[in-house]
Short mmCIF file of C-alpha atoms in Angstrom, two decimals:
data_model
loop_
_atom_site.label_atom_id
_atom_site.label_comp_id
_atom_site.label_asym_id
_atom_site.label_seq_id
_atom_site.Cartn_x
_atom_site.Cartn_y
_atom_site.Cartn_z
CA UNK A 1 132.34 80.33 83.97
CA UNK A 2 128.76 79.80 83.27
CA UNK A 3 126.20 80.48 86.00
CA UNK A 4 123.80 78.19 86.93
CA UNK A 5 120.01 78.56 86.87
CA UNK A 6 119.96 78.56 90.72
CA UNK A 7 122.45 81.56 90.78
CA UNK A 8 120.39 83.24 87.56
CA UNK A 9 117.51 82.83 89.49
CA UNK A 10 119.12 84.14 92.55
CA UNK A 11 120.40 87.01 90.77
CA UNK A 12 117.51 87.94 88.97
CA UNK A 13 115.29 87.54 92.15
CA UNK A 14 117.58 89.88 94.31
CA UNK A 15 117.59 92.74 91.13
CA UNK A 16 114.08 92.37 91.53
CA UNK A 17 113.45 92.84 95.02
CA UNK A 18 115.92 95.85 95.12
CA UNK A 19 113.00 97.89 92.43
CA UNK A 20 112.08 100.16 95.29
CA UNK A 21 108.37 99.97 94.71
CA UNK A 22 106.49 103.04 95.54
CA UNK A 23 103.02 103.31 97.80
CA UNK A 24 99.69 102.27 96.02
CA UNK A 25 98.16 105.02 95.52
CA UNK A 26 94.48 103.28 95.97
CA UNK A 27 92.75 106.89 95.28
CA UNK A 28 94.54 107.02 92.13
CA UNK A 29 93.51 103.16 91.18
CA UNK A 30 90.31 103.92 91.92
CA UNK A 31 89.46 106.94 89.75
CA UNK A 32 91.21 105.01 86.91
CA UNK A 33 88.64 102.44 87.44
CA UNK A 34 86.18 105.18 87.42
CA UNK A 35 87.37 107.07 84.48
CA UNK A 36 86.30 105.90 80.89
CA UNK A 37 88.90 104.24 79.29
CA UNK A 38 90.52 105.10 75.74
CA UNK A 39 91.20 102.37 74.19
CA UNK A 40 92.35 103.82 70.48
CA UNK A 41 93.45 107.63 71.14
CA UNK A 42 95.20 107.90 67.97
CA UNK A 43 92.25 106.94 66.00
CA UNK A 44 90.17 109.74 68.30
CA UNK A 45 92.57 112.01 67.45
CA UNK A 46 92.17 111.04 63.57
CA UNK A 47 88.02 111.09 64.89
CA UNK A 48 88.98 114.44 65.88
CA UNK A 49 90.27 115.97 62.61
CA UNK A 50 87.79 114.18 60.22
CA UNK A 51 84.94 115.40 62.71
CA UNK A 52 86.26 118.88 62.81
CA UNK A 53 86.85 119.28 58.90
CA UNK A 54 83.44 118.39 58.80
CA UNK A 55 81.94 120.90 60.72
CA UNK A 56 84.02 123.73 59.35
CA UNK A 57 82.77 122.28 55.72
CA UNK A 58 79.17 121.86 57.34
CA UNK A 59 79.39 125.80 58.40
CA UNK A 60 80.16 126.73 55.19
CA UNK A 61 82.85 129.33 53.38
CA UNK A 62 83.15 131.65 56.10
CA UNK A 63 84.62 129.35 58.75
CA UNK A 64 86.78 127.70 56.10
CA UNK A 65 88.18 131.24 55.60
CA UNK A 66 89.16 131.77 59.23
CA UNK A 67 92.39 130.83 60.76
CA UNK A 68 93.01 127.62 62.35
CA UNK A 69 92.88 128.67 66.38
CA UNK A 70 89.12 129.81 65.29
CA UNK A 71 88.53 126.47 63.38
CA UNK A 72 89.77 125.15 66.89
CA UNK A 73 86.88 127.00 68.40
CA UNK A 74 84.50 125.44 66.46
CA UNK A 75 85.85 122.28 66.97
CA UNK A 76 85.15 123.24 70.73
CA UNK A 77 81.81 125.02 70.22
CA UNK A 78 79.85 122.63 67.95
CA UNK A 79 80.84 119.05 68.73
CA UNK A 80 81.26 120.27 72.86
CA UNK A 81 84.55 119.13 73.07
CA UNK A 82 87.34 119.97 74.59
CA UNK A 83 90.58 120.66 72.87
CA UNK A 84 92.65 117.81 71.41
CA UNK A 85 96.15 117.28 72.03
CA UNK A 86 98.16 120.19 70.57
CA UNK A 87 101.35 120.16 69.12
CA UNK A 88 104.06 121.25 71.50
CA UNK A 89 105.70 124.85 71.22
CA UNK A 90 102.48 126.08 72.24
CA UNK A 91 99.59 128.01 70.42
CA UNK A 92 97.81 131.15 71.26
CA UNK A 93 94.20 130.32 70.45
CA UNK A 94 93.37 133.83 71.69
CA UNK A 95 94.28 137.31 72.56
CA UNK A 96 91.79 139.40 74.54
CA UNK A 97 91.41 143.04 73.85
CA UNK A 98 93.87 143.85 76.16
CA UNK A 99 96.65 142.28 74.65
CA UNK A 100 96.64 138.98 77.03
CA UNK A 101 97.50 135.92 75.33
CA UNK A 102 96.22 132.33 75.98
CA UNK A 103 97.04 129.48 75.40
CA UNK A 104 94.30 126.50 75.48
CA UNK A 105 96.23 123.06 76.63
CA UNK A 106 97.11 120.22 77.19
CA UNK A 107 94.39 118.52 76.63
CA UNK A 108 94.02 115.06 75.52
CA UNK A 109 90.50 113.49 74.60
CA UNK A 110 89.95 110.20 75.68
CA UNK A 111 87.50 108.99 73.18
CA UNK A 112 84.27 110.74 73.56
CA UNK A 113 84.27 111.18 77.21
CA UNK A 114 86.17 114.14 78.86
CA UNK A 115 88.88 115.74 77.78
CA UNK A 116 91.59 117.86 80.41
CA UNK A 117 92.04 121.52 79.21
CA UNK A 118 94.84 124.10 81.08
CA UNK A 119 94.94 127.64 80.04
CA UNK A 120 98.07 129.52 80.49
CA UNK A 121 98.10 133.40 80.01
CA UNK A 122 101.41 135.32 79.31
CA UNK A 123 99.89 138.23 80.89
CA UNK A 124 101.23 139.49 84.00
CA UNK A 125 97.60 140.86 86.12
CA UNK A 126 94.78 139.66 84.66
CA UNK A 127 91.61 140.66 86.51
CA UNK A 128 89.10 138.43 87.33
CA UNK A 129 86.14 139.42 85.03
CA UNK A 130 88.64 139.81 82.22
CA UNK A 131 89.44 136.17 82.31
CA UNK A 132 85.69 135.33 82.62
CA UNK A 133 84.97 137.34 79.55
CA UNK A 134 87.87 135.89 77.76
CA UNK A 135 86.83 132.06 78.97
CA UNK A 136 83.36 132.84 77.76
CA UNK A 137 84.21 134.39 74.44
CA UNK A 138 86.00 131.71 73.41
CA UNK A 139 82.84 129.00 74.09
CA UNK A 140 84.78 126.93 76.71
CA UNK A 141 82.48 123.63 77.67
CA UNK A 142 84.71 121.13 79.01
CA UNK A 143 82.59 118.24 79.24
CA UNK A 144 82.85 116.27 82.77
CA UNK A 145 84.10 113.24 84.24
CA UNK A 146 81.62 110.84 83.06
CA UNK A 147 79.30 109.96 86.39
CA UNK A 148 79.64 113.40 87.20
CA UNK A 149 77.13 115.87 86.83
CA UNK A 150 76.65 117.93 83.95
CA UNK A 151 76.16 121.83 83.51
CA UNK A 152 79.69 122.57 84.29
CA UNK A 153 81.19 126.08 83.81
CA UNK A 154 83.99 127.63 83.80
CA UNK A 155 85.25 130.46 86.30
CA UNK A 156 88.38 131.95 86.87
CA UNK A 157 89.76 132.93 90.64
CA UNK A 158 92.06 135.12 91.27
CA UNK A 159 94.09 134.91 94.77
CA UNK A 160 96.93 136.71 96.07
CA UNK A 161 100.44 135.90 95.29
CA UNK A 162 101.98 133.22 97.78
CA UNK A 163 104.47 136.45 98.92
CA UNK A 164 103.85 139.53 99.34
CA UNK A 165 104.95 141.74 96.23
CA UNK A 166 104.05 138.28 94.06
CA UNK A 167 101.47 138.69 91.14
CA UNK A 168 98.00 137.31 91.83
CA UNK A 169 97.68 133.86 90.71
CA UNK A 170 94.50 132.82 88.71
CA UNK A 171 92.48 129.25 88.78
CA UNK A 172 90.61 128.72 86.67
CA UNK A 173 87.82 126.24 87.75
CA UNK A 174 85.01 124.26 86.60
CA UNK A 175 82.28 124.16 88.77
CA UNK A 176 78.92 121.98 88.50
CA UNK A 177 75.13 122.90 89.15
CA UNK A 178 75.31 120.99 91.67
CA UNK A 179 77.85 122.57 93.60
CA UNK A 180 80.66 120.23 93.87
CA UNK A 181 83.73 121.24 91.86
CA UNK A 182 86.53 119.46 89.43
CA UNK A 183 89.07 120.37 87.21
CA UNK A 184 91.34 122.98 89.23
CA UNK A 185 93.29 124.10 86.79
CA UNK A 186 96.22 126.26 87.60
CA UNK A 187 97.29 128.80 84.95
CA UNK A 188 99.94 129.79 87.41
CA UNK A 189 101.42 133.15 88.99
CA UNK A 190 101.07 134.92 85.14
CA UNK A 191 104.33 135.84 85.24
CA UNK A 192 105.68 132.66 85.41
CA UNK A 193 105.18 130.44 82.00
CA UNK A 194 103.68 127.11 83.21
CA UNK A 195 104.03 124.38 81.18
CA UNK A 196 101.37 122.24 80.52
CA UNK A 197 99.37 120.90 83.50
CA UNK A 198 96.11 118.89 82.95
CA UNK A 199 94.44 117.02 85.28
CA UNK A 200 90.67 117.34 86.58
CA UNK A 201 90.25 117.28 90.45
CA UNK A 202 87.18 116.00 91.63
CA UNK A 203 86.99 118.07 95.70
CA UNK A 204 85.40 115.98 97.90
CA UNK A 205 85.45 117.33 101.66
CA UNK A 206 88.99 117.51 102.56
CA UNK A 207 90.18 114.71 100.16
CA UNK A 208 90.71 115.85 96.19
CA UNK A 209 91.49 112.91 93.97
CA UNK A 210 91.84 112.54 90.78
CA UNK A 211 88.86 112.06 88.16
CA UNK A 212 90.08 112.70 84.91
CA UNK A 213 93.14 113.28 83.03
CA UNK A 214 95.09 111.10 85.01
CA UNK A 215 96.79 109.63 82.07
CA UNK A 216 98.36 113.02 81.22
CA UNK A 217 100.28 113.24 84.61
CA UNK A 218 102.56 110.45 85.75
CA UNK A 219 101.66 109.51 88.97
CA UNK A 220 104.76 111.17 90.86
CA UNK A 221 103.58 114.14 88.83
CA UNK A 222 99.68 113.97 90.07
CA UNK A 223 101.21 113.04 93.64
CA UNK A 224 103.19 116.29 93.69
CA UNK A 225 100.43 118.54 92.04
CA UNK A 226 97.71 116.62 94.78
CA UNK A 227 99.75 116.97 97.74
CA UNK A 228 100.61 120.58 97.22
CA UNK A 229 97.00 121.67 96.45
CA UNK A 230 96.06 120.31 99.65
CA UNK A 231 98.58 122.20 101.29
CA UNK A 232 97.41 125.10 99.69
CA UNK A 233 100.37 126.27 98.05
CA UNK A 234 101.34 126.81 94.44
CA UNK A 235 100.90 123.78 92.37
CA UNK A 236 104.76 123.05 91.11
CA UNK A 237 105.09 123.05 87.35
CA UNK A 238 105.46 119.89 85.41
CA UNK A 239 105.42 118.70 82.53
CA UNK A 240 103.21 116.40 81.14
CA UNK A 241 105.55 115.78 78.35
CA UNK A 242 105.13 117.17 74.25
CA UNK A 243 103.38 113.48 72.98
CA UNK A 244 100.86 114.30 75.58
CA UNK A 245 100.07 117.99 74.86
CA UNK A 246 102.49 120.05 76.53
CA UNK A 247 101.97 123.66 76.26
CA UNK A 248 105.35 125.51 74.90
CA UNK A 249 106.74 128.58 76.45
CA UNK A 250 104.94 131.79 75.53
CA UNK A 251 106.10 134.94 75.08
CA UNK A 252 105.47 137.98 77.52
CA UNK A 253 102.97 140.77 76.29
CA UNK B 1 101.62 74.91 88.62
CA UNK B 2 105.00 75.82 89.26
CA UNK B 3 105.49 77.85 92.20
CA UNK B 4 101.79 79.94 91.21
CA UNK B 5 99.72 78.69 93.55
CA UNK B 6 97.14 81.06 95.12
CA UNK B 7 97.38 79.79 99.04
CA UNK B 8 94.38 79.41 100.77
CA UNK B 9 94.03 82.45 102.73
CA UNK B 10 94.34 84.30 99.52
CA UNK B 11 91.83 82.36 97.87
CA UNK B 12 89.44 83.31 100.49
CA UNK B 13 90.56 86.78 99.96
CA UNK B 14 89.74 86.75 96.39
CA UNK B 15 86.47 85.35 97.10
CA UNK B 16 85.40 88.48 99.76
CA UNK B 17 86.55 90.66 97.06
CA UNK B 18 84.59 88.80 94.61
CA UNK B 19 81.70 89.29 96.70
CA UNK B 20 82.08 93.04 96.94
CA UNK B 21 83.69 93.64 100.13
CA UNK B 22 85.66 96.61 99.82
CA UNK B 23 88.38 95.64 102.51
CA UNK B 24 89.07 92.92 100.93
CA UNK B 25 89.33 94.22 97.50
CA UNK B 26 91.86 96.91 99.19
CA UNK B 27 93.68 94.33 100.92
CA UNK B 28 93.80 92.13 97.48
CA UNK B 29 95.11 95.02 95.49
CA UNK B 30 97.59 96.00 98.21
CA UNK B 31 99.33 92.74 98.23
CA UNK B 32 99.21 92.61 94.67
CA UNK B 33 101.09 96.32 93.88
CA UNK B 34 104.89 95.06 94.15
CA UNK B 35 104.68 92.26 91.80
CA UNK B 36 102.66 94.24 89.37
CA UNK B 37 104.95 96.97 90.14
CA UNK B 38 107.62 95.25 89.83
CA UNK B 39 106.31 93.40 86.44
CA UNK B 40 105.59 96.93 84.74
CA UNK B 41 108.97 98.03 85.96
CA UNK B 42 110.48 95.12 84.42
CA UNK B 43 108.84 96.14 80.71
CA UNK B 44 109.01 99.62 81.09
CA UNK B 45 112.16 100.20 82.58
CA UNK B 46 110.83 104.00 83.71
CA UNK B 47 109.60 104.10 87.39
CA UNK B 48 106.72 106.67 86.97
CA UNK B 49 105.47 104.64 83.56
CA UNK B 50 105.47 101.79 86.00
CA UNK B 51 103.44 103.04 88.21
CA UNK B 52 100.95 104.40 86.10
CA UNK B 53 101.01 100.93 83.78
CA UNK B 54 100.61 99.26 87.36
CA UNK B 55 97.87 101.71 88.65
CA UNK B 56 95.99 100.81 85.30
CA UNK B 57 96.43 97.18 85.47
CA UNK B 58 94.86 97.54 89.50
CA UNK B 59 91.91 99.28 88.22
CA UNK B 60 90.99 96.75 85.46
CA UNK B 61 91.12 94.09 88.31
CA UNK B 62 89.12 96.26 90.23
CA UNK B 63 86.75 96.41 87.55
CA UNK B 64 86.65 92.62 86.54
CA UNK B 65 87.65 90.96 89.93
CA UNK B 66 83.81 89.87 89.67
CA UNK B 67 84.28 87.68 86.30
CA UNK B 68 87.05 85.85 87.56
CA UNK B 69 85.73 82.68 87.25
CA UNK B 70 88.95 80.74 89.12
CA UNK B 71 90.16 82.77 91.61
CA UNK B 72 92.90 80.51 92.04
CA UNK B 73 94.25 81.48 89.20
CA UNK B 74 94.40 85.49 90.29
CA UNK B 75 97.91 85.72 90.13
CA UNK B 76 98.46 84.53 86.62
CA UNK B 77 95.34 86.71 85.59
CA UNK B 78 97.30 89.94 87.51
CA UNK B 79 100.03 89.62 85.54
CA UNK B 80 98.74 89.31 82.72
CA UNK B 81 96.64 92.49 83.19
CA UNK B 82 99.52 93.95 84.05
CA UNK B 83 101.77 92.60 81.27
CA UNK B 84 99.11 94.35 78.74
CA UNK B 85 99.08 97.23 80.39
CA UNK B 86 102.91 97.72 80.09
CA UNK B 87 103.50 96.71 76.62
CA UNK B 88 100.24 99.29 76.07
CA UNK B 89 102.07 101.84 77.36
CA UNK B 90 105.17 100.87 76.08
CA UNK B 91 103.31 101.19 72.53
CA UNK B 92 102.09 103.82 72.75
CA UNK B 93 105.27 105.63 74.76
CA UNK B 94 107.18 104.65 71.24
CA UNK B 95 104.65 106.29 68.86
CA UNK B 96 104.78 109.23 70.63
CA UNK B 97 107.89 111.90 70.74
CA UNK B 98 110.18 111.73 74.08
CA UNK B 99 108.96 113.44 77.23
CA UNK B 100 110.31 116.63 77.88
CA UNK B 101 112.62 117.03 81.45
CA UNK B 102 110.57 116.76 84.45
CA UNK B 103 110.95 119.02 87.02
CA UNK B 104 109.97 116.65 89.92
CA UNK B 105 112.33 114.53 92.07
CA UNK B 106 113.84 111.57 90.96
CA UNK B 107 112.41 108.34 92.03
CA UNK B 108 114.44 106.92 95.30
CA UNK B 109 117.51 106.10 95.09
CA UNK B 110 117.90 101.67 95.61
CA UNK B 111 119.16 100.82 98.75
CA UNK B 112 122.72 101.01 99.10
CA UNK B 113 123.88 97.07 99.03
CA UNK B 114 126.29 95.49 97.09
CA UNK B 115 126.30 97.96 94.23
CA UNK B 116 128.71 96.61 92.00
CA UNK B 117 126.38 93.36 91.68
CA UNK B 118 123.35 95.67 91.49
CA UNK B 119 124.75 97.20 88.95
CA UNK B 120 125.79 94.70 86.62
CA UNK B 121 122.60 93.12 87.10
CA UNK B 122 120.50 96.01 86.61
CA UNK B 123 122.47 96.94 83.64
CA UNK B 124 122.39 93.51 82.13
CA UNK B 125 118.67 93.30 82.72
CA UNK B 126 118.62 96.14 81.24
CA UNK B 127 120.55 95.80 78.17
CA UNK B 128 118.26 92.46 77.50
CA UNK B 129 115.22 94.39 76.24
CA UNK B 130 111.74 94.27 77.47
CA UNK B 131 110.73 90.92 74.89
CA UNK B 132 113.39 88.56 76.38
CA UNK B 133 113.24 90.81 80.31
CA UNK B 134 109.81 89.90 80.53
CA UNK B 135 109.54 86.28 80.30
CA UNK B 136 113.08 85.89 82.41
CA UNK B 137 111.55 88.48 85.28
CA UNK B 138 108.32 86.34 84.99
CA UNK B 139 110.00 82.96 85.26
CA UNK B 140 112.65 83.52 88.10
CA UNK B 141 110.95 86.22 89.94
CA UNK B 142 106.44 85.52 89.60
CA UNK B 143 108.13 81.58 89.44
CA UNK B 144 105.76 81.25 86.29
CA UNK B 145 105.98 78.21 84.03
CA UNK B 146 106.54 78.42 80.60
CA UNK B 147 103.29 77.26 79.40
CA UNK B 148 101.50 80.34 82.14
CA UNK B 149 104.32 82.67 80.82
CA UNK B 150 102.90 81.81 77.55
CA UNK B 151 99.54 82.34 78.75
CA UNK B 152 100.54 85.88 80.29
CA UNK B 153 102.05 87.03 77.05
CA UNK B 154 100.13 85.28 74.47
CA UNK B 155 102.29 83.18 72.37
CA UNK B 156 103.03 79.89 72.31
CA UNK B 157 105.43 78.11 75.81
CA UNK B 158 107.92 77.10 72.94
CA UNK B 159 108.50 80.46 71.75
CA UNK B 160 108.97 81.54 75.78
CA UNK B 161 111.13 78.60 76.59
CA UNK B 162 113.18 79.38 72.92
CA UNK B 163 113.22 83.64 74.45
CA UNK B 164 114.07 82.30 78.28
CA UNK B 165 116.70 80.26 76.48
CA UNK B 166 118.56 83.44 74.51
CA UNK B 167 117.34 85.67 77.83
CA UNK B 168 119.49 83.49 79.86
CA UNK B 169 122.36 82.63 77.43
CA UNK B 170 122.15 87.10 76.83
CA UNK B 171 122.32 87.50 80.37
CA UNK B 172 125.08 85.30 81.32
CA UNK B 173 127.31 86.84 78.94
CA UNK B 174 126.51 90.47 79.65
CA UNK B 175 127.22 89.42 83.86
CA UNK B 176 130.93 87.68 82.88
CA UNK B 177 131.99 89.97 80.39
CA UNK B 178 132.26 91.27 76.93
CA UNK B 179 131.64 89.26 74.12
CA UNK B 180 133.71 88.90 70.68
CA UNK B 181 132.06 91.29 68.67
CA UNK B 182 130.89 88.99 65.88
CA UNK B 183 129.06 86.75 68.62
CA UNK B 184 128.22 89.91 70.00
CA UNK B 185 126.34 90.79 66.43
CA UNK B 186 125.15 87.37 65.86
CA UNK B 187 123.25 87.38 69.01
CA UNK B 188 121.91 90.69 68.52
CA UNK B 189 120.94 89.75 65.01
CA UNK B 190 119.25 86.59 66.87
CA UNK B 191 117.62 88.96 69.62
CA UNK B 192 115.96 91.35 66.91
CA UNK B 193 114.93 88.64 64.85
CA UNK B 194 112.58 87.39 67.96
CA UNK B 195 111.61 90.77 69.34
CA UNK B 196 107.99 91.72 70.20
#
């Protein structure tokens, strides 16, 4: 027998009302509404490639002859942008002298505002000024949160392991002249291969919400990552998925 | 209107938040999550996509809650932020590769009542896709009309009323059972040919 409208109606009202609907996350809505808005990321991804062809044919024979994680680095050093979103399996943009191994990503531009940048290293101890000479060599500028200020670098912290016997764990941070901080940026206990994590903090007294790169994470996944940095322990890997930028597994030294 | 109304007190919510009181922007946006929640949900079909489609759509009202010249027509204005924001990320969710596995918890499990009806609803709702979900979720559950459905989506009321018609027809058969299988490929033949 048929059912009526009444009973559709019913029906589809009641399936309706059952959709447990999570909290509003009001922080979260309200750094959206901060953040700049991409409105065609394909085509700034196509922006991206034309733009960086053009500066590799603009420097001439010599960059053309270098591999492609250096023509990445001049993608990143000239235009002062960020990385754009890589393809997943991961790719080692660098290896320091001492055999470490990074990996710059995910990162995902959002037109020409700020871009999200992780960087994972397969290395088991990595000491601090290492990692600072390894940022610096490869001419990381990660360009902030628009309404931010400017001048932001880059520094790496290390902290002890969460348990005794555990590897250090390394942050890498951006700071601003100005003192405030954004974009805490786990690259995880080394020894553990993270996948890719992007999102840009902004730390504001006690509260941390999110700036930028809050399109990468779901929200569940920014919720967990949040609520566990302000408990101070180790930010749980997730995955921000491959379409987004998701940095693959790398190998151990 | 049919059912859409903005009452009174909400009207003179919408105004405060108009004017730039923060409370009442807060307390605007809070009583708007569920149904925009619930509206992403019902194109998306993926709690966390929801939420973030829903988030988004919150934050463009946040950002244009000043332009709106009739406030009494906030609700119909919500959803269709909300509408674009789901079939935006719906768009671009299909031009891009599947997510890998998540490590973090599932979203809650619905509350345990009458499952067998839950089910059958959820998965006919389900099976109906989001082109002929949305204007069904938007006329039984926001109580929209066709011609403000229309208005949400952006096509004409007679192509909602003609997608409400096959929604409903769709529906009914998936809730009392399975169809023949040439009716069965008729109407799917029928569903594609109308689908967003």
């Amino acid at each position: 027998m048929m059912a009526s409208d009444d009973v559709l109606r019913g029906q589809v009202r009641r399936a309706m009302g059952r959709v447990p609907v999570p909290t509003l996350d009001l922080s979260a809505v309200q750094a959206r509404a901060a953040a700049p808005r991409a409105r065609r990321p394909h085509l700034t991804r196509t922006w991206m490639v034309g733009a960086a062809a053009m500066v590799a044919l603009a420097l001439g024979a010599p960059v053309l002859a270098r591999s492609v994680p250096d023509l990445y680095h001049v993608v990143i050093s000239a235009l002062h942008l960020t990385v754009v979103a890589r393809e997943p399996g991961g790719q080692t943009l660098a290896q320091s002298a001492q055999g470490f191994r990074y990996t710059i990503g995910p990162a995902r531009c959002k037109g020409a505002g700020p871009c999200g940048i992780s960087i994972e290293t397969s290395a088991r101890t990595v000491s601090l000024a290492q990692a600072e000479r390894d940022a610096a060599g490869w001419g990381f500028r990660v360009i902030p949160p628009a309404g931010l200020p400017t001048g932001a670098h880059l520094v790496a912290i290390r902290e002890p392991g969460p348990m005794p016997g555990q590897p250090n764990q390394v942050w890498f941070q951006l700071r601003t002249a100005s003192g405030g901080q954004f974009t805490i940026q786990e690259i995880g206990p080394p020894h553990v291969v993270w996948q890719g994590t992007v999102t840009t903090w902004v730390q504001d007294g006690t509260q941390i919400v999110i700036s930028n790169g809050n399109r990468v994470l779901t929200a569940a996944q920014r919720n967990a990552i949040r609520s566990a940095m302000l408990a101070r322990q180790p930010v749980p890997a997730v995955s921000a998925g491959p379409a987004r930028g998701r940095a693959g597994p790398i190998a151990r030294p | 209107m049919e059912g859409n109304g903005t009452m009174p007190a909400d009207l003179a919510l919408i105004r405060r938040a108009q004017a730039g009181e923060p409370g009442a922007l807060h307390s605007l946006l809070e009583g708007a999550w569920p149904d925009a929640y619930r509206v992403a949900w019902s194109v998306l079909g993926d709690p966390r996509r929801a939420e973030d489609a829903a988030q988004e759509a919150l934050a463009r009202v946040m950002q244009s809650i000043g332009s709106l010249r009739r406030p009494e027509l906030f609700r119909a204005w919500l959803l269709r932020i909300v509408t674009h924001e789901a079939w935006r990320e719906l768009r671009r969710h299909s031009r891009e590769r599947p997510a890998a596995p998540e490590t973090l918890p599932a979203c809650p499990a619905p509350t345990p009542l009458a499952a067998e009806e839950r089910l059958d609803l959820e998965a006919a709702l389900a099976a109906l896709g989001p082109a002929h979900r949305l204007p069904l979720v938007l006329h039984y559950y926001s109580e929209l009309s066709s011609a403000e459905i229309g208005a949400v989506l952006g096509i004409p009321a007679a192509t909602v009323r003609f997608r409400l018609a096959t929604a409903r027809q769709r529906l009914r058969q998936l809730l009392e059972g399975p169809r023949p299988e040439g009716e069965a490929a008729r109407l799917d033949a029928t569903l594609g040919g109308v689908r967003r």
